[in-house]
Amino acid sequence: MSVHKKFPALGRGLDALIDTADEIHTSGSSSINEIPVDKIFPNPNQPRHEFDEDALEELAESIRQLGIVQPITLRQMDDESYEIIAGERRWRASKLAGLTTVPAYVRTANDENMMQMALVENIQREDLNAIEVALAYQKLIEQYHLTQEELSEKVGKKRATVANALRLLKLPAPVQLALRNKSIDQGHARAILGAQEPSVMLKLFKEVQERGYSVRQVEEMVKALNAGETVKSGRHQLRNRNNRLPEEYNELKGRLSDFFQTKVQMTCSQQGKGKITINFDNEEELEKIITMFDKMRS
């Protein structure tokens, strides 16, 4: 008999991490102190790797005028240094502002909670880019052997939201870099993912960059490609390999579409290898499909 573990949701806002009424609720010990900035170091598991310099300077100016309104959260290390749980932006801005000490909650936390709280703190205060979020989710899954459902409970997000974030890691590296640098948006990235074949994804990505196609246009191109058509657009001729469906599979495709009450796409090679893609238009439809799978599994 399988046992489903329950985890506390961490995505309920900052109150799950820091109470704004000058009190912190923790499962371990905590205290508030003025800590020297040169004894504080970033969390190596911090999911954010880039900080906007202009935004940091604005925060630094605010700190020069008002001081740090919300203490940062630290844990004390064995060598009497401190590792940041939450508040790296405030710490960096404090250094820019010339502060020698910062007010901080000092608490105990294990490594898993450190990663979780760093992720939640960033999501709540200043959005990570989509790839940083996906990589943080993946690290939690791999390091602590979580299912997507368990992770969604931990971070307080819908399972569909977690699944969609992780799918972005299937994009070719140049597309991931563009998404991280915000030179392409998530709508285009998800549309490109529908092409499935990395070489075609890259060509679609170049088309979007060079010709400014809308998300809808990319979706239509991918739809045609998955139907076995060759798409001519811009500088590239796009064609998915191994995606012409043998006639005998059409009946199965229709039955699956009827069962899930949505469009189902199939690709199949002459060797019998292929993929089945179940389409959905929103998170609610995805949750419905997942529920159907759960019922079949049970």
Coordinates of C-alpha atoms in Angstrom, one line a residue:
M1 CA 0.0 0.0 0.0
S2 CA 1.4 3.3 -1.0
V3 CA 1.8 6.1 1.6
H4 CA 1.2 9.6 0.4
K5 CA 3.3 12.1 2.4
K6 CA 1.9 15.4 3.3
F7 CA 4.1 18.5 3.3
P8 CA 3.4 22.0 4.6
A9 CA 2.7 24.4 1.7
L10 CA 5.3 27.2 1.5
G11 CA 3.6 29.3 -1.1
R12 CA 1.2 31.1 1.2
G13 CA 3.1 34.4 1.1
L14 CA 5.8 35.8 3.3
D15 CA 3.8 35.0 6.5
A16 CA 5.0 31.4 5.9
L17 CA 8.5 32.6 6.4
I18 CA 8.5 35.9 8.2
D19 CA 5.6 37.4 10.3
T20 CA 5.4 41.1 9.5
A21 CA 4.4 41.8 13.1
D22 CA 8.0 41.8 14.3
E23 CA 7.8 38.1 15.2
I24 CA 9.1 35.1 13.4
H25 CA 7.6 31.6 13.7
T26 CA 10.0 28.8 13.2
S27 CA 10.3 25.1 14.0
G28 CA 13.8 25.7 15.4
S29 CA 15.4 28.4 17.5
S30 CA 15.6 32.0 16.4
S31 CA 16.7 35.4 17.6
I32 CA 17.2 38.9 16.1
N33 CA 20.5 40.6 16.1
E34 CA 22.7 43.2 14.3
I35 CA 25.0 41.1 12.2
P36 CA 28.2 42.4 10.5
V37 CA 27.7 42.4 6.7
D38 CA 31.2 40.9 6.2
K39 CA 30.2 37.8 8.2
I40 CA 27.2 37.1 5.9
F41 CA 27.4 34.9 2.8
P42 CA 24.9 34.0 0.1
N43 CA 23.1 30.6 0.2
P44 CA 24.9 28.4 -2.4
N45 CA 21.4 26.9 -3.2
Q46 CA 20.0 30.3 -3.9
P47 CA 17.9 29.9 -7.1
R48 CA 18.5 33.5 -8.2
H49 CA 21.8 34.1 -9.9
E50 CA 21.4 37.5 -11.4
F51 CA 20.4 40.8 -9.7
D52 CA 19.3 43.9 -11.5
E53 CA 21.9 46.5 -10.8
D54 CA 19.5 49.5 -11.2
A55 CA 17.0 47.9 -8.8
L56 CA 19.7 47.2 -6.3
E57 CA 20.9 50.8 -6.4
E58 CA 17.3 52.0 -5.9
L59 CA 17.0 49.7 -2.9
A60 CA 20.3 50.9 -1.6
E61 CA 19.2 54.5 -1.7
S62 CA 16.0 53.5 0.2
I63 CA 18.1 51.8 2.8
R64 CA 20.3 54.9 3.1
Q65 CA 17.2 57.0 3.8
L66 CA 15.1 54.6 5.9
G67 CA 17.4 51.7 6.9
I68 CA 16.3 48.1 6.5
V69 CA 12.6 47.9 7.2
Q70 CA 12.4 44.1 7.2
P71 CA 15.2 42.1 8.8
I72 CA 16.9 39.5 6.6
T73 CA 16.9 35.8 7.8
L74 CA 20.1 33.9 8.4
R75 CA 21.4 30.7 9.9
Q76 CA 24.7 30.6 11.9
M77 CA 27.4 28.4 10.6
D78 CA 30.1 26.5 12.5
D79 CA 32.8 29.0 11.7
E80 CA 30.7 31.9 13.2
S81 CA 29.7 33.1 9.7
Y82 CA 26.1 33.4 8.6
E83 CA 24.3 32.0 5.6
I84 CA 21.4 33.8 4.0
I85 CA 18.0 32.0 4.1
A86 CA 16.0 35.0 2.8
G87 CA 17.0 38.6 1.9
E88 CA 20.0 38.4 -0.3
R89 CA 18.8 41.5 -2.3
R90 CA 18.5 43.5 1.0
W91 CA 22.0 42.3 2.0
R92 CA 23.6 43.3 -1.3
A93 CA 21.8 46.6 -1.3
S94 CA 23.0 47.2 2.3
K95 CA 26.6 46.8 1.3
L96 CA 26.0 49.2 -1.6
A97 CA 24.5 51.7 1.0
G98 CA 27.6 51.4 3.1
L99 CA 26.1 49.7 6.1
T100 CA 28.5 47.7 8.3
T101 CA 25.7 45.7 10.1
V102 CA 22.2 44.6 9.2
P103 CA 19.3 43.5 11.4
A104 CA 18.7 39.8 11.0
Y105 CA 16.7 36.9 12.3
V106 CA 19.2 34.1 13.2
R107 CA 17.6 30.7 13.1
T108 CA 18.2 27.1 12.7
A109 CA 17.2 25.4 9.4
N110 CA 18.3 22.2 7.6
D111 CA 19.6 22.3 4.1
E112 CA 16.2 21.2 2.6
N113 CA 14.4 24.0 4.3
M114 CA 17.1 26.5 3.2
M115 CA 16.5 25.7 -0.4
Q116 CA 12.7 25.8 -0.1
M117 CA 12.7 29.1 1.8
A118 CA 15.2 30.7 -0.6
L119 CA 12.9 29.7 -3.5
V120 CA 9.7 30.9 -1.9
E121 CA 11.3 34.1 -0.7
N122 CA 12.3 35.0 -4.2
I123 CA 9.1 34.0 -5.8
Q124 CA 7.1 36.1 -3.3
R125 CA 9.4 39.2 -3.4
E126 CA 10.8 39.4 -6.9
D127 CA 10.0 36.9 -9.6
L128 CA 12.7 34.6 -10.7
N129 CA 13.0 34.1 -14.4
A130 CA 11.3 31.0 -15.7
I131 CA 14.4 29.0 -16.1
E132 CA 15.7 29.8 -12.6
V133 CA 12.3 28.6 -11.2
A134 CA 12.4 25.4 -13.3
L135 CA 16.0 24.6 -12.2
A136 CA 15.1 25.2 -8.6
Y137 CA 12.1 22.9 -8.9
Q138 CA 14.3 20.3 -10.6
K139 CA 17.0 20.5 -7.9
L140 CA 14.4 20.0 -5.1
I141 CA 12.9 17.0 -7.0
E142 CA 16.3 15.3 -7.6
Q143 CA 18.0 16.1 -4.3
Y144 CA 15.0 15.1 -2.1
H145 CA 13.4 12.5 -4.3
L146 CA 10.1 14.3 -4.6
T147 CA 7.3 13.7 -7.0
Q148 CA 5.9 16.7 -8.9
E149 CA 2.8 16.4 -6.7
E150 CA 4.9 16.4 -3.5
L151 CA 6.8 19.4 -4.8
S152 CA 3.6 21.3 -5.7
E153 CA 2.4 20.8 -2.1
K154 CA 5.7 22.0 -0.7
V155 CA 5.8 25.3 -2.7
G156 CA 2.1 25.9 -2.7
K157 CA 1.7 25.8 -6.5
K158 CA -0.7 23.7 -8.6
R159 CA 0.8 20.6 -10.0
A160 CA 0.2 21.9 -13.5
T161 CA 2.2 25.0 -12.8
V162 CA 5.1 22.9 -11.6
A163 CA 4.8 20.6 -14.6
N164 CA 4.7 23.5 -17.1
A165 CA 7.8 25.0 -15.5
L166 CA 9.8 21.8 -15.7
R167 CA 8.8 21.3 -19.3
L168 CA 10.8 24.4 -20.2
L169 CA 14.0 22.5 -19.4
K170 CA 13.4 20.4 -22.5
L171 CA 14.0 23.4 -24.7
P172 CA 17.4 23.5 -26.5
A173 CA 20.0 25.5 -24.6
P174 CA 19.9 28.7 -26.9
V175 CA 16.1 28.9 -26.3
Q176 CA 16.5 28.5 -22.5
L177 CA 19.2 31.2 -22.5
A178 CA 16.9 33.5 -24.4
L179 CA 14.0 32.8 -22.0
R180 CA 16.3 33.5 -19.0
N181 CA 17.4 36.8 -20.6
K182 CA 13.8 37.6 -21.4
S183 CA 14.5 38.0 -25.1
I184 CA 11.7 35.5 -25.7
D185 CA 8.6 35.1 -23.5
Q186 CA 7.1 32.0 -22.0
G187 CA 4.2 31.9 -24.4
H188 CA 6.5 31.6 -27.4
A189 CA 8.7 29.1 -25.5
R190 CA 5.8 26.8 -24.7
A191 CA 4.6 27.0 -28.3
I192 CA 8.0 26.1 -29.6
L193 CA 8.1 23.1 -27.2
G194 CA 5.2 21.6 -29.1
A195 CA 7.5 20.9 -32.0
Q196 CA 9.2 18.1 -29.9
E197 CA 12.3 17.7 -32.2
P198 CA 15.2 19.9 -31.0
S199 CA 16.4 20.9 -34.4
V200 CA 12.9 22.1 -35.4
M201 CA 12.6 24.0 -32.1
L202 CA 15.8 25.9 -32.9
K203 CA 14.6 26.8 -36.3
L204 CA 11.2 28.0 -34.9
F205 CA 13.1 30.0 -32.3
K206 CA 15.2 31.7 -35.0
E207 CA 12.0 32.4 -37.0
V208 CA 10.4 34.1 -33.9
Q209 CA 13.5 36.2 -33.4
E210 CA 13.9 37.2 -37.0
R211 CA 10.3 37.7 -38.1
G212 CA 8.5 38.4 -34.8
Y213 CA 5.8 35.8 -35.1
S214 CA 3.1 35.8 -32.5
V215 CA 2.4 33.0 -30.2
R216 CA -0.6 32.0 -32.2
Q217 CA 1.3 31.9 -35.4
V218 CA 4.0 29.6 -33.8
E219 CA 1.2 27.4 -32.5
E220 CA -0.3 27.1 -36.0
M221 CA 3.1 26.3 -37.5
V222 CA 3.7 23.6 -34.8
K223 CA 0.2 22.2 -35.4
A224 CA 1.0 21.9 -39.2
L225 CA 4.3 20.3 -38.5
N226 CA 2.8 17.7 -36.1
A227 CA 0.3 16.9 -38.8
G228 CA 3.1 15.9 -41.1
E229 CA 3.1 19.0 -43.2
T230 CA 6.2 20.9 -44.4
V231 CA 6.1 24.6 -43.3
K232 CA 7.8 27.2 -45.4
S233 CA 8.4 30.5 -43.6
G234 CA 11.1 33.1 -43.7
R235 CA 14.5 31.6 -44.3
H236 CA 13.8 28.1 -43.1
Q237 CA 11.8 25.2 -44.4
L238 CA 10.5 23.3 -41.4
R239 CA 9.6 19.7 -41.3
N240 CA 9.3 17.3 -38.4
R241 CA 10.9 13.9 -39.1
N242 CA 9.3 10.7 -38.1
N243 CA 5.9 12.2 -37.6
R244 CA 3.9 10.8 -40.4
L245 CA 1.3 8.6 -38.7
P246 CA 0.6 5.1 -40.2
E247 CA -3.0 4.8 -41.3
E248 CA -3.7 2.0 -38.8
Y249 CA -3.0 4.3 -35.9
N250 CA -5.7 6.7 -36.8
E251 CA -8.4 4.7 -35.1
L252 CA -6.4 4.5 -31.8
K253 CA -5.8 8.3 -32.1
G254 CA -9.5 8.9 -32.4
R255 CA -10.4 6.6 -29.4
L256 CA -7.8 8.4 -27.2
S257 CA -9.2 11.8 -28.3
D258 CA -12.8 10.7 -27.4
F259 CA -11.6 9.3 -24.0
F260 CA -9.8 12.4 -22.9
Q261 CA -12.3 14.7 -24.6
T262 CA -9.5 16.7 -26.1
K263 CA -7.3 16.6 -29.2
V264 CA -4.7 13.9 -29.2
Q265 CA -1.7 14.0 -31.5
M266 CA 0.5 11.1 -32.4
T267 CA 3.8 10.7 -34.2
C268 CA 5.2 7.3 -35.2
S269 CA 8.3 6.2 -37.2
Q270 CA 8.4 3.2 -39.5
Q271 CA 10.1 1.3 -36.7
G272 CA 7.0 1.8 -34.5
K273 CA 8.6 4.3 -32.2
G274 CA 6.6 7.5 -31.5
K275 CA 4.9 9.9 -29.1
I276 CA 1.4 10.6 -28.0
T277 CA 0.6 14.2 -27.2
I278 CA -2.6 15.1 -25.2
N279 CA -3.6 18.8 -25.8
F280 CA -5.1 21.0 -23.1
D281 CA -6.1 24.7 -23.3
N282 CA -5.7 25.7 -19.6
E283 CA -4.6 24.4 -16.2
E284 CA -8.1 23.2 -15.4
E285 CA -8.1 20.9 -18.4
L286 CA -4.7 19.6 -17.5
E287 CA -5.8 18.8 -13.9
K288 CA -8.8 16.9 -15.4
I289 CA -6.5 14.8 -17.6
I290 CA -4.2 14.1 -14.6
T291 CA -7.2 13.1 -12.5
M292 CA -8.2 10.6 -15.2
F293 CA -4.7 9.1 -15.2
D294 CA -4.8 8.9 -11.4
K295 CA -8.1 7.0 -11.5
M296 CA -6.7 4.5 -14.1
R297 CA -3.6 4.0 -11.9
S298 CA -5.7 3.3 -8.8

